[in-house]
Amino acid sequence: MRVSSQLYCVVSLLAASTTTVCAFLSPRRLHHVSTSSSSSALSATRVVWLTGYEDLRIRDHGGFAQAFSNYDDTIVPVFILDPELHLTCKSSSAIERLRNSISSLESELESIGSQLIIRSGSATTILPSLVKDIDDATSCYVIADDVALDMRTVQRDTCNRLEEMGIDVCRWSNALRPSAPWAEETSKRTIMPSFYPEYSNIVDRLSIPSPRYDYLTQKKDTENNVLQSEGLPSIEELIDMSIAVTPQAVLDFQKRCLSTECTFSSSGSTVEPYEKVITNKWSTESGVRTALEEYCRQGKDSFANKHFVISKNDSSSNKSMYEAASNRIMINNNPSDVLALREAPTRAFSSALNLGSISARDVIDAAKNRHDREEDVSPSDDPLWGRSSEGALSDVVEWREWFRLLAERSLHLQENDMPSTSGGEKEQGGCSRETGNVNYWRWKGQHLVRYITWPAGKDYIEDADDALPALLLVHGFAASAEQWERLVYSLRQQYGDKCPPIYAVDLLGFGHSEKPGLSYTQYLWEAQLVEFAVEVMKAKPMVMVSFSYSLLCCSLYVSNQYILS
């Protein structure tokens, strides 16, 4: 008997989190969704929860591939966009990239005869309610826990509620090497080496599964008769939603940054170089796949010279010192002559990889199969001079993978009451030290940043007249957030129960923060500090403490904010 097929995506505007594909199963048809009791007793409904982190695509998608294993089951992909999670304190470009990705996913689903259903609200509330309304829902496929704090919390809370309802929650992963010994089960994460050379010596011998899309090759019917979509909000509506959930202190800061009385050099703006081209061209599944094909066909130099050219007219409209510093060296130069070795692929593909518009395995596969490949691409590659196009492309993905695994290792240690920082893992002499809570955040929604927090004392009242401001500790050159553990111990002993909250952050390129292949300047690190203060600390009053090279970055931050206020 022929069964009509239809795929429905329920997109709820909230948050969740995602990760990766372990295995792909045989292709199958997609059925239309029905919430009535007339569904066939022989079939069930499988929900695929999309979260907006590494899962906004239909190709090489572990959740879809696993859910399709039973031909007769109905598939309900769900994306929940939560204003608190996805929109709070976010820049307009980050919001636009997210919207572009959702819109692209909607079109891709329509191309296979499916409809994307969009809802708004909290994933922790909406997803269990949605599953409850589907009489024969039996399972939910969710990407593995993110390492970023907010997304990780929403994922875990939502999955716990689903399990309490008797739903089988199946986690999938974007891990490049599912056969790695630390990928087999959570308890083995501690066996992963904490140093890259040791790690690369192991993974060099492990294979990376090829990307798969064969589950999409079956013809789909276009019958549509059940779930109603709320529609995808416009960019203006999403920005209004963002403003509604963003703290007033952050809005005041952003208003000062956009003031017409401020030039870019004193505005505190953090617009990144090439922000417009990244947002307009490379935040959708079709757009980034086209860019990947072009990059592999032409090579990184030709790709950079086509897409990253800066003219004098472009430089006259700089919106930030970060953007201006990059553009200044680009004028009258070929981008390939002045960009960092891995900068072209890093800027082109980092945002799409994080949103999930393309999978890491797709990128690695393209790098390894480039028609004029010059070298063997592997994590241990360390050429003395230069970097080939395929090597640079591979590094973007391999380095992201390494720092994600390192973060998972640290969080697993912390959750099991074991030392999770280098200072705690190694025997230390000298003065006493106090380890804090390890957390992760993504700068510009792309690059993983580690930070450590120490909570305020039990008698600390933030709004009290005599309350001390929060502290933000910024390490020096060739150091990390852990170097502050002895100072924090002394401060907390001195101020006791009235000690303010303390934050210590790893700058990009240091500690356990990612080391993306960008051109590093003091303005890049200043932009990172500004956005950390806004997105993580919610623009609360603070005192910055720094030394060595970070003094310059912090001085830029403080001077710009003084001019603004």
PDB file of C-alpha atoms in Angstrom, residues 308-423:
ATOM      1  CA  PHE A 308      37.681  40.607   0.472  1.00  0.00           C
ATOM      2  CA  VAL A 309      38.720  43.578  -1.660  1.00  0.00           C
ATOM      3  CA  ILE A 310      38.499  46.926   0.164  1.00  0.00           C
ATOM      4  CA  SER A 311      38.396  50.261  -1.674  1.00  0.00           C
ATOM      5  CA  LYS A 312      38.968  53.751  -0.293  1.00  0.00           C
ATOM      6  CA  ASN A 313      35.233  54.357  -0.467  1.00  0.00           C
ATOM      7  CA  ASP A 314      34.638  51.249   1.637  1.00  0.00           C
ATOM      8  CA  SER A 315      37.162  52.366   4.243  1.00  0.00           C
ATOM      9  CA  SER A 316      35.512  55.766   4.607  1.00  0.00           C
ATOM     10  CA  SER A 317      32.431  54.125   6.113  1.00  0.00           C
ATOM     11  CA  ASN A 318      34.164  52.070   8.813  1.00  0.00           C
ATOM     12  CA  LYS A 319      31.871  51.370  11.758  1.00  0.00           C
ATOM     13  CA  SER A 320      34.484  50.232  14.290  1.00  0.00           C
ATOM     14  CA  MET A 321      38.186  50.414  15.056  1.00  0.00           C
ATOM     15  CA  TYR A 322      38.290  46.646  14.586  1.00  0.00           C
ATOM     16  CA  GLU A 323      36.978  47.025  11.042  1.00  0.00           C
ATOM     17  CA  ALA A 324      39.106  50.096  10.326  1.00  0.00           C
ATOM     18  CA  ALA A 325      42.354  48.450  11.440  1.00  0.00           C
ATOM     19  CA  SER A 326      41.739  45.548   9.077  1.00  0.00           C
ATOM     20  CA  ASN A 327      40.651  47.723   6.164  1.00  0.00           C
ATOM     21  CA  ARG A 328      43.614  50.095   6.471  1.00  0.00           C
ATOM     22  CA  ILE A 329      46.122  47.422   5.478  1.00  0.00           C
ATOM     23  CA  MET A 330      43.869  46.146   2.685  1.00  0.00           C
ATOM     24  CA  ILE A 331      43.675  49.373   0.665  1.00  0.00           C
ATOM     25  CA  ASN A 332      45.829  49.201  -2.482  1.00  0.00           C
ATOM     26  CA  ASN A 333      46.814  45.613  -1.653  1.00  0.00           C
ATOM     27  CA  ASN A 334      45.641  42.234  -2.824  1.00  0.00           C
ATOM     28  CA  PRO A 335      43.840  40.597   0.113  1.00  0.00           C
ATOM     29  CA  SER A 336      45.869  37.415  -0.425  1.00  0.00           C
ATOM     30  CA  ASP A 337      49.054  39.404   0.289  1.00  0.00           C
ATOM     31  CA  VAL A 338      47.984  40.771   3.670  1.00  0.00           C
ATOM     32  CA  LEU A 339      45.417  38.398   5.163  1.00  0.00           C
ATOM     33  CA  ALA A 340      46.548  35.774   7.660  1.00  0.00           C
ATOM     34  CA  LEU A 341      47.253  32.333   6.180  1.00  0.00           C
ATOM     35  CA  ARG A 342      43.884  30.914   7.222  1.00  0.00           C
ATOM     36  CA  GLU A 343      41.861  34.115   7.338  1.00  0.00           C
ATOM     37  CA  ALA A 344      39.897  33.739   4.079  1.00  0.00           C
ATOM     38  CA  PRO A 345      38.351  30.347   4.949  1.00  0.00           C
ATOM     39  CA  THR A 346      37.981  31.296   8.618  1.00  0.00           C
ATOM     40  CA  ARG A 347      35.915  34.377   7.828  1.00  0.00           C
ATOM     41  CA  ALA A 348      33.974  32.698   5.021  1.00  0.00           C
ATOM     42  CA  PHE A 349      32.893  29.525   6.828  1.00  0.00           C
ATOM     43  CA  SER A 350      32.992  30.018  10.634  1.00  0.00           C
ATOM     44  CA  SER A 351      29.525  31.568  10.947  1.00  0.00           C
ATOM     45  CA  ALA A 352      27.915  28.958   8.668  1.00  0.00           C
ATOM     46  CA  LEU A 353      29.582  26.100  10.563  1.00  0.00           C
ATOM     47  CA  ASN A 354      28.281  27.415  13.858  1.00  0.00           C
ATOM     48  CA  LEU A 355      24.729  27.882  12.554  1.00  0.00           C
ATOM     49  CA  GLY A 356      24.893  24.500  10.879  1.00  0.00           C
ATOM     50  CA  SER A 357      24.246  25.749   7.337  1.00  0.00           C
ATOM     51  CA  ILE A 358      26.994  23.325   6.367  1.00  0.00           C
ATOM     52  CA  SER A 359      28.515  20.403   8.241  1.00  0.00           C
ATOM     53  CA  ALA A 360      32.131  20.119   9.331  1.00  0.00           C
ATOM     54  CA  ARG A 361      32.396  16.822   7.459  1.00  0.00           C
ATOM     55  CA  ASP A 362      31.309  18.514   4.234  1.00  0.00           C
ATOM     56  CA  VAL A 363      34.135  21.037   4.638  1.00  0.00           C
ATOM     57  CA  ILE A 364      36.752  18.398   5.475  1.00  0.00           C
ATOM     58  CA  ASP A 365      35.589  16.255   2.550  1.00  0.00           C
ATOM     59  CA  ALA A 366      35.947  19.221   0.184  1.00  0.00           C
ATOM     60  CA  ALA A 367      39.464  19.949   1.484  1.00  0.00           C
ATOM     61  CA  LYS A 368      40.628  16.355   1.118  1.00  0.00           C
ATOM     62  CA  ASN A 369      39.165  15.924  -2.354  1.00  0.00           C
ATOM     63  CA  ARG A 370      40.327  19.183  -3.921  1.00  0.00           C
ATOM     64  CA  HIS A 371      41.367  18.258  -7.457  1.00  0.00           C
ATOM     65  CA  ASP A 372      44.894  19.742  -7.260  1.00  0.00           C
ATOM     66  CA  ARG A 373      45.549  18.935  -3.619  1.00  0.00           C
ATOM     67  CA  GLU A 374      49.146  19.776  -2.725  1.00  0.00           C
ATOM     68  CA  GLU A 375      49.523  17.993   0.611  1.00  0.00           C
ATOM     69  CA  ASP A 376      48.145  15.328   2.882  1.00  0.00           C
ATOM     70  CA  VAL A 377      45.639  17.076   5.155  1.00  0.00           C
ATOM     71  CA  SER A 378      45.682  15.885   8.773  1.00  0.00           C
ATOM     72  CA  PRO A 379      45.522  17.499  12.254  1.00  0.00           C
ATOM     73  CA  SER A 380      49.285  17.101  12.808  1.00  0.00           C
ATOM     74  CA  ASP A 381      50.225  19.039   9.649  1.00  0.00           C
ATOM     75  CA  ASP A 382      52.652  21.766  10.664  1.00  0.00           C
ATOM     76  CA  PRO A 383      54.387  23.186   7.585  1.00  0.00           C
ATOM     77  CA  LEU A 384      57.332  25.462   8.218  1.00  0.00           C
ATOM     78  CA  TRP A 385      56.337  27.988   5.556  1.00  0.00           C
ATOM     79  CA  GLY A 386      52.915  28.941   4.258  1.00  0.00           C
ATOM     80  CA  ARG A 387      49.715  26.920   4.136  1.00  0.00           C
ATOM     81  CA  SER A 388      47.969  25.417   1.115  1.00  0.00           C
ATOM     82  CA  SER A 389      44.354  26.188   0.289  1.00  0.00           C
ATOM     83  CA  GLU A 390      43.166  22.752   1.383  1.00  0.00           C
ATOM     84  CA  GLY A 391      45.339  22.820   4.509  1.00  0.00           C
ATOM     85  CA  ALA A 392      43.942  26.195   5.568  1.00  0.00           C
ATOM     86  CA  LEU A 393      40.378  24.995   4.958  1.00  0.00           C
ATOM     87  CA  SER A 394      40.968  21.799   6.927  1.00  0.00           C
ATOM     88  CA  ASP A 395      42.499  23.751   9.821  1.00  0.00           C
ATOM     89  CA  VAL A 396      39.334  25.836  10.236  1.00  0.00           C
ATOM     90  CA  VAL A 397      37.355  22.680  11.005  1.00  0.00           C
ATOM     91  CA  GLU A 398      40.047  20.738  12.874  1.00  0.00           C
ATOM     92  CA  TRP A 399      40.809  23.594  15.254  1.00  0.00           C
ATOM     93  CA  ARG A 400      37.128  24.165  15.973  1.00  0.00           C
ATOM     94  CA  GLU A 401      36.792  20.451  16.735  1.00  0.00           C
ATOM     95  CA  TRP A 402      39.787  20.445  19.077  1.00  0.00           C
ATOM     96  CA  PHE A 403      38.598  23.371  21.171  1.00  0.00           C
ATOM     97  CA  ARG A 404      35.066  21.978  21.380  1.00  0.00           C
ATOM     98  CA  LEU A 405      36.409  18.645  22.619  1.00  0.00           C
ATOM     99  CA  LEU A 406      38.695  20.436  25.061  1.00  0.00           C
ATOM    100  CA  ALA A 407      35.685  22.340  26.404  1.00  0.00           C
ATOM    101  CA  GLU A 408      33.657  19.122  26.721  1.00  0.00           C
ATOM    102  CA  ARG A 409      36.527  17.567  28.654  1.00  0.00           C
ATOM    103  CA  SER A 410      36.744  20.501  31.076  1.00  0.00           C
ATOM    104  CA  LEU A 411      32.986  20.601  31.657  1.00  0.00           C
ATOM    105  CA  HIS A 412      32.856  16.845  32.241  1.00  0.00           C
ATOM    106  CA  LEU A 413      35.613  17.113  34.835  1.00  0.00           C
ATOM    107  CA  GLN A 414      33.852  20.019  36.546  1.00  0.00           C
ATOM    108  CA  GLU A 415      30.467  18.282  36.609  1.00  0.00           C
ATOM    109  CA  ASN A 416      32.106  15.302  38.292  1.00  0.00           C
ATOM    110  CA  ASP A 417      33.824  17.427  40.965  1.00  0.00           C
ATOM    111  CA  MET A 418      37.281  16.979  39.454  1.00  0.00           C
ATOM    112  CA  PRO A 419      39.778  19.768  38.692  1.00  0.00           C
ATOM    113  CA  SER A 420      38.812  21.356  35.375  1.00  0.00           C
ATOM    114  CA  THR A 421      41.616  23.887  34.894  1.00  0.00           C
ATOM    115  CA  SER A 422      45.320  23.386  34.356  1.00  0.00           C
ATOM    116  CA  GLY A 423      45.982  25.022  37.714  1.00  0.00           C
TER     117      GLY A 423
END
